[in-house]
């Protein structure tokens, strides 16, 4: 029994070494010197419990949402995740794109839960990313009170040219955030990576608690029905709001 626990923890630690890169069963088993059948059974249990996620048949394994809840040590994150799972699964089914739910932690956008599409070419983003550098982070910043944004700037500075190319001053930052706040919508294009991100707010008892976003390759964004994409995103956000309130 103790040995099985050690093996399960070894698997989680191995996957966590590069959490954005799905690892196939064979690679995991061989790296730890495990029988493939034994490894598959342990992974199946971890997937069932939500600590590991399998990205479709033969696509490999990544950390599951419960692993991140553990590290956050915050029941609030768990509530957000549970309120969002069904709506986000449906959003990914409708759009066939990756979606993520995020909160603001210091200067970082932190993912609480994510869903994956069945596309051959997918956009992957790190669990933590500077808020200025993501649509979800910008949305979360924009919905803060002005005095809180002032403190954020004082503590973390203005965005660099690489982080937010359209913003070069405090005045431009406030103008950009004000527009996002009014429209309750953030659009980010990462030109050098040909990626587009869109985000909307999630509210809990009237207060913005998280952001819901979709990230996709630029060529698919240009070819898709953008109005329908945004409508699907807003509809999912409203479903999550209802679950939280």
CSV table of C-alpha atoms in Angstrom, one decimal:
chain,number,residue,atom,x,y,z
A,1,UNK,CA,0.0,0.0,0.0
A,2,UNK,CA,2.8,2.4,0.9
A,3,UNK,CA,4.6,1.6,-2.3
A,4,UNK,CA,1.5,2.5,-4.4
A,5,UNK,CA,1.3,5.9,-2.6
A,6,UNK,CA,5.0,6.5,-3.4
A,7,UNK,CA,4.4,5.6,-7.0
A,8,UNK,CA,1.4,7.9,-7.3
A,9,UNK,CA,3.4,10.8,-5.9
A,10,UNK,CA,6.3,10.0,-8.2
A,11,UNK,CA,4.0,10.2,-11.2
A,12,UNK,CA,2.5,13.5,-10.1
A,13,UNK,CA,6.0,15.0,-9.4
A,14,UNK,CA,7.2,13.8,-12.8
A,15,UNK,CA,4.2,15.4,-14.6
A,16,UNK,CA,4.6,18.6,-12.6
A,17,UNK,CA,8.2,19.0,-13.8
A,18,UNK,CA,6.8,20.3,-17.1
A,19,UNK,CA,3.0,20.7,-16.4
A,20,UNK,CA,2.2,22.1,-19.9
A,21,UNK,CA,3.7,19.2,-21.8
A,22,UNK,CA,1.4,16.1,-21.9
A,23,UNK,CA,3.4,13.0,-21.1
A,24,UNK,CA,2.4,9.6,-22.6
A,25,UNK,CA,1.9,6.5,-20.5
A,26,UNK,CA,5.0,4.8,-21.9
A,27,UNK,CA,7.3,7.8,-21.1
A,28,UNK,CA,5.9,8.0,-17.5
A,29,UNK,CA,6.2,4.3,-16.9
A,30,UNK,CA,9.7,3.9,-18.3
A,31,UNK,CA,11.0,7.0,-16.5
A,32,UNK,CA,10.0,5.5,-13.2
A,33,UNK,CA,10.7,1.9,-14.0
A,34,UNK,CA,7.1,0.8,-13.7
A,35,UNK,CA,5.2,-1.9,-15.4
A,36,UNK,CA,2.9,-0.2,-18.0
A,37,UNK,CA,-0.2,-1.9,-16.6
A,38,UNK,CA,0.6,-0.9,-13.1
A,39,UNK,CA,1.3,2.7,-14.2
A,40,UNK,CA,-2.0,2.8,-16.2
A,41,UNK,CA,-4.0,1.7,-13.1
A,42,UNK,CA,-2.4,4.3,-10.9
A,43,UNK,CA,-3.0,7.0,-13.5
A,44,UNK,CA,-6.6,5.9,-13.9
A,45,UNK,CA,-7.2,6.4,-10.2
A,46,UNK,CA,-5.5,9.8,-10.2
A,47,UNK,CA,-7.6,10.9,-13.2
A,48,UNK,CA,-10.8,9.7,-11.5
A,49,UNK,CA,-9.9,11.8,-8.4
A,50,UNK,CA,-9.1,14.9,-10.6
A,51,UNK,CA,-5.4,15.1,-9.7
A,52,UNK,CA,-4.3,14.1,-13.2
A,53,UNK,CA,-6.0,14.9,-16.5
A,54,UNK,CA,-5.8,12.7,-19.6
A,55,UNK,CA,-6.0,14.7,-22.8
A,56,UNK,CA,-7.9,12.2,-24.9
A,57,UNK,CA,-6.8,8.7,-26.1
A,58,UNK,CA,-3.0,8.4,-26.4
A,59,UNK,CA,-2.5,12.2,-26.0
A,60,UNK,CA,-0.8,12.1,-22.6
A,61,UNK,CA,-1.3,13.3,-19.1
A,62,UNK,CA,-1.1,16.7,-17.4
A,63,UNK,CA,-1.8,17.9,-13.8
A,64,UNK,CA,-5.5,18.0,-13.0
A,65,UNK,CA,-7.4,20.8,-11.4
A,66,UNK,CA,-7.3,19.3,-7.9
A,67,UNK,CA,-3.5,19.4,-7.9
A,68,UNK,CA,-3.7,23.2,-8.3
A,69,UNK,CA,-6.4,23.5,-5.6
A,70,UNK,CA,-4.0,21.7,-3.2
A,71,UNK,CA,-1.1,24.1,-3.9
A,72,UNK,CA,-3.4,27.1,-3.6
A,73,UNK,CA,-4.7,25.8,-0.2
A,74,UNK,CA,-7.8,27.9,-0.7
A,75,UNK,CA,-11.4,26.5,-0.6
A,76,UNK,CA,-12.4,29.6,-2.5
A,77,UNK,CA,-10.6,28.4,-5.6
A,78,UNK,CA,-12.3,25.1,-5.3
A,79,UNK,CA,-15.7,26.8,-5.3
A,80,UNK,CA,-14.8,28.7,-8.4
A,81,UNK,CA,-13.6,25.6,-10.1
A,82,UNK,CA,-16.7,23.5,-9.2
A,83,UNK,CA,-19.0,26.3,-10.3
A,84,UNK,CA,-17.3,26.6,-13.6
A,85,UNK,CA,-16.6,23.0,-14.8
A,86,UNK,CA,-19.8,22.2,-16.5
A,87,UNK,CA,-20.1,25.6,-18.3
A,88,UNK,CA,-16.5,25.5,-19.4
A,89,UNK,CA,-16.8,21.9,-20.7
A,90,UNK,CA,-19.8,23.0,-22.7
A,91,UNK,CA,-18.0,26.1,-23.9
A,92,UNK,CA,-15.1,24.0,-25.2
A,93,UNK,CA,-17.6,21.6,-26.8
A,94,UNK,CA,-19.2,24.5,-28.7
A,95,UNK,CA,-16.0,26.3,-29.7
A,96,UNK,CA,-13.6,23.4,-29.9
A,97,UNK,CA,-11.0,25.7,-28.3
A,98,UNK,CA,-9.1,25.7,-25.0
A,99,UNK,CA,-10.7,27.7,-22.2
A,100,UNK,CA,-9.4,28.8,-18.8
A,101,UNK,CA,-10.6,30.3,-15.6
A,102,UNK,CA,-8.2,32.6,-13.8
A,103,UNK,CA,-7.7,34.8,-10.8
A,104,UNK,CA,-5.3,37.6,-9.9
A,105,UNK,CA,-2.5,36.7,-7.5
A,106,UNK,CA,-0.1,39.5,-6.8
A,107,UNK,CA,1.2,40.5,-10.3
A,108,UNK,CA,0.3,37.2,-11.9
A,109,UNK,CA,-2.7,35.7,-13.6
A,110,UNK,CA,-3.2,32.3,-12.0
A,111,UNK,CA,-5.2,29.5,-13.7
A,112,UNK,CA,-7.8,27.9,-11.4
A,113,UNK,CA,-9.3,25.5,-14.0
A,114,UNK,CA,-8.9,24.8,-17.7
A,115,UNK,CA,-10.5,22.7,-20.4
A,116,UNK,CA,-8.8,21.4,-23.6
A,117,UNK,CA,-10.1,21.1,-27.1
A,118,UNK,CA,-9.6,18.2,-29.5
A,119,UNK,CA,-7.7,20.3,-32.0
A,120,UNK,CA,-4.3,19.1,-33.4
A,121,UNK,CA,-2.9,22.6,-33.0
A,122,UNK,CA,-3.7,24.0,-29.6
A,123,UNK,CA,-2.7,27.1,-27.7
A,124,UNK,CA,-1.1,26.4,-24.3
A,125,UNK,CA,-0.4,28.9,-21.6
A,126,UNK,CA,1.5,28.7,-18.3
A,127,UNK,CA,-0.4,28.3,-15.0
A,128,UNK,CA,1.0,31.7,-13.8
A,129,UNK,CA,1.7,34.6,-16.2
A,130,UNK,CA,2.2,38.3,-15.6
A,131,UNK,CA,-1.3,40.0,-15.7
A,132,UNK,CA,-0.2,42.5,-18.2
A,133,UNK,CA,0.7,39.7,-20.7
A,134,UNK,CA,-2.7,38.0,-20.9
A,135,UNK,CA,-6.3,38.9,-21.9
A,136,UNK,CA,-7.5,37.3,-18.6
A,137,UNK,CA,-5.0,39.2,-16.5
A,138,UNK,CA,-5.9,42.5,-18.2
A,139,UNK,CA,-9.6,41.8,-17.6
A,140,UNK,CA,-8.9,41.2,-13.9
A,141,UNK,CA,-6.9,44.4,-13.6
A,142,UNK,CA,-9.5,46.4,-15.4
A,143,UNK,CA,-12.2,45.5,-13.0
A,144,UNK,CA,-10.2,46.6,-9.9
A,145,UNK,CA,-11.0,50.0,-8.2
A,146,UNK,CA,-8.8,52.9,-9.5
A,147,UNK,CA,-6.9,53.2,-6.2
A,148,UNK,CA,-6.1,49.4,-6.3
A,149,UNK,CA,-4.7,49.8,-9.8
A,150,UNK,CA,-2.6,52.7,-8.6
A,151,UNK,CA,-1.1,50.5,-5.9
A,152,UNK,CA,-0.6,47.7,-8.4
A,153,UNK,CA,1.4,50.1,-10.7
A,154,UNK,CA,3.4,51.4,-7.7
A,155,UNK,CA,4.3,47.9,-6.6
A,156,UNK,CA,4.8,46.2,-10.0
A,157,UNK,CA,5.4,49.0,-12.5
A,158,UNK,CA,4.0,49.6,-15.9
A,159,UNK,CA,3.9,46.9,-18.6
A,160,UNK,CA,7.0,46.5,-20.8
A,161,UNK,CA,6.8,46.9,-24.5
A,162,UNK,CA,6.8,43.1,-24.9
A,163,UNK,CA,4.1,42.6,-22.3
A,164,UNK,CA,1.6,45.2,-23.7
A,165,UNK,CA,2.9,46.8,-26.9
A,166,UNK,CA,0.0,49.2,-27.2
A,167,UNK,CA,0.7,50.8,-23.8
A,168,UNK,CA,3.6,53.1,-23.2
A,169,UNK,CA,2.5,55.3,-20.3
A,170,UNK,CA,0.4,55.3,-17.2
A,171,UNK,CA,-2.2,57.4,-19.0
A,172,UNK,CA,-2.4,54.8,-21.9
A,173,UNK,CA,-2.6,52.0,-19.4
A,174,UNK,CA,-5.6,53.6,-17.6
A,175,UNK,CA,-7.3,54.3,-20.9
A,176,UNK,CA,-6.8,50.7,-22.1
A,177,UNK,CA,-8.1,49.3,-18.8
A,178,UNK,CA,-11.1,51.7,-18.8
A,179,UNK,CA,-12.1,50.5,-22.2
A,180,UNK,CA,-11.9,46.9,-21.1
A,181,UNK,CA,-14.0,47.7,-18.0
A,182,UNK,CA,-16.7,49.5,-20.0
A,183,UNK,CA,-17.0,46.7,-22.6
A,184,UNK,CA,-16.4,43.9,-20.0
A,185,UNK,CA,-14.3,42.3,-22.7
A,186,UNK,CA,-10.5,42.0,-23.3
A,187,UNK,CA,-8.9,41.1,-26.6
A,188,UNK,CA,-5.2,40.3,-26.8
A,189,UNK,CA,-3.2,39.5,-30.0
A,190,UNK,CA,0.3,38.1,-29.5
A,191,UNK,CA,1.7,38.9,-32.9
A,192,UNK,CA,5.0,37.1,-32.7
A,193,UNK,CA,3.3,33.9,-31.7
A,194,UNK,CA,0.1,34.3,-33.8
A,195,UNK,CA,-2.2,33.8,-30.8
A,196,UNK,CA,-5.4,35.6,-29.8
A,197,UNK,CA,-7.0,35.6,-26.4
A,198,UNK,CA,-10.4,36.9,-25.4
A,199,UNK,CA,-11.7,37.3,-21.8
A,200,UNK,CA,-14.8,38.3,-19.8
A,201,UNK,CA,-15.3,38.8,-16.1
A,202,UNK,CA,-16.8,36.3,-13.6
A,203,UNK,CA,-18.8,37.8,-10.7
A,204,UNK,CA,-19.5,36.5,-7.3
A,205,UNK,CA,-22.1,38.5,-5.3
A,206,UNK,CA,-21.5,41.5,-7.6
A,207,UNK,CA,-17.7,41.4,-7.3
A,208,UNK,CA,-15.4,40.3,-10.0
A,209,UNK,CA,-13.8,37.1,-8.7
A,210,UNK,CA,-12.2,35.6,-11.8
A,211,UNK,CA,-12.0,35.9,-15.6
A,212,UNK,CA,-13.1,33.4,-18.2
A,213,UNK,CA,-11.1,33.3,-21.5
A,214,UNK,CA,-10.5,31.5,-24.7
A,215,UNK,CA,-7.1,31.2,-26.4
A,216,UNK,CA,-6.7,30.1,-30.0
A,217,UNK,CA,-4.4,30.4,-33.0
A,218,UNK,CA,-4.8,33.6,-34.9
A,219,UNK,CA,-5.6,31.9,-38.1
A,220,UNK,CA,-8.6,30.1,-36.5
A,221,UNK,CA,-9.7,33.3,-34.9
A,222,UNK,CA,-9.7,35.2,-38.2
A,223,UNK,CA,-11.7,32.4,-39.8
A,224,UNK,CA,-14.3,31.9,-37.1
A,225,UNK,CA,-17.6,33.7,-36.5
A,226,UNK,CA,-16.3,36.2,-33.9
A,227,UNK,CA,-19.7,37.4,-32.7
A,228,UNK,CA,-20.7,33.8,-32.0
A,229,UNK,CA,-17.4,33.1,-30.3
A,230,UNK,CA,-17.9,36.0,-27.9
A,231,UNK,CA,-21.5,35.2,-27.4
A,232,UNK,CA,-20.6,31.7,-26.4
A,233,UNK,CA,-18.0,33.0,-24.0
A,234,UNK,CA,-20.4,35.5,-22.4
A,235,UNK,CA,-23.1,32.8,-22.1
A,236,UNK,CA,-20.7,30.5,-20.3
A,237,UNK,CA,-19.7,33.3,-17.9
A,238,UNK,CA,-23.3,34.0,-17.1
A,239,UNK,CA,-23.9,30.3,-16.3
A,240,UNK,CA,-20.9,30.4,-13.9
A,241,UNK,CA,-22.1,33.7,-12.3
A,242,UNK,CA,-25.5,32.0,-11.7
A,243,UNK,CA,-23.7,29.0,-10.0
A,244,UNK,CA,-21.7,31.3,-7.8
A,245,UNK,CA,-24.7,33.5,-6.8
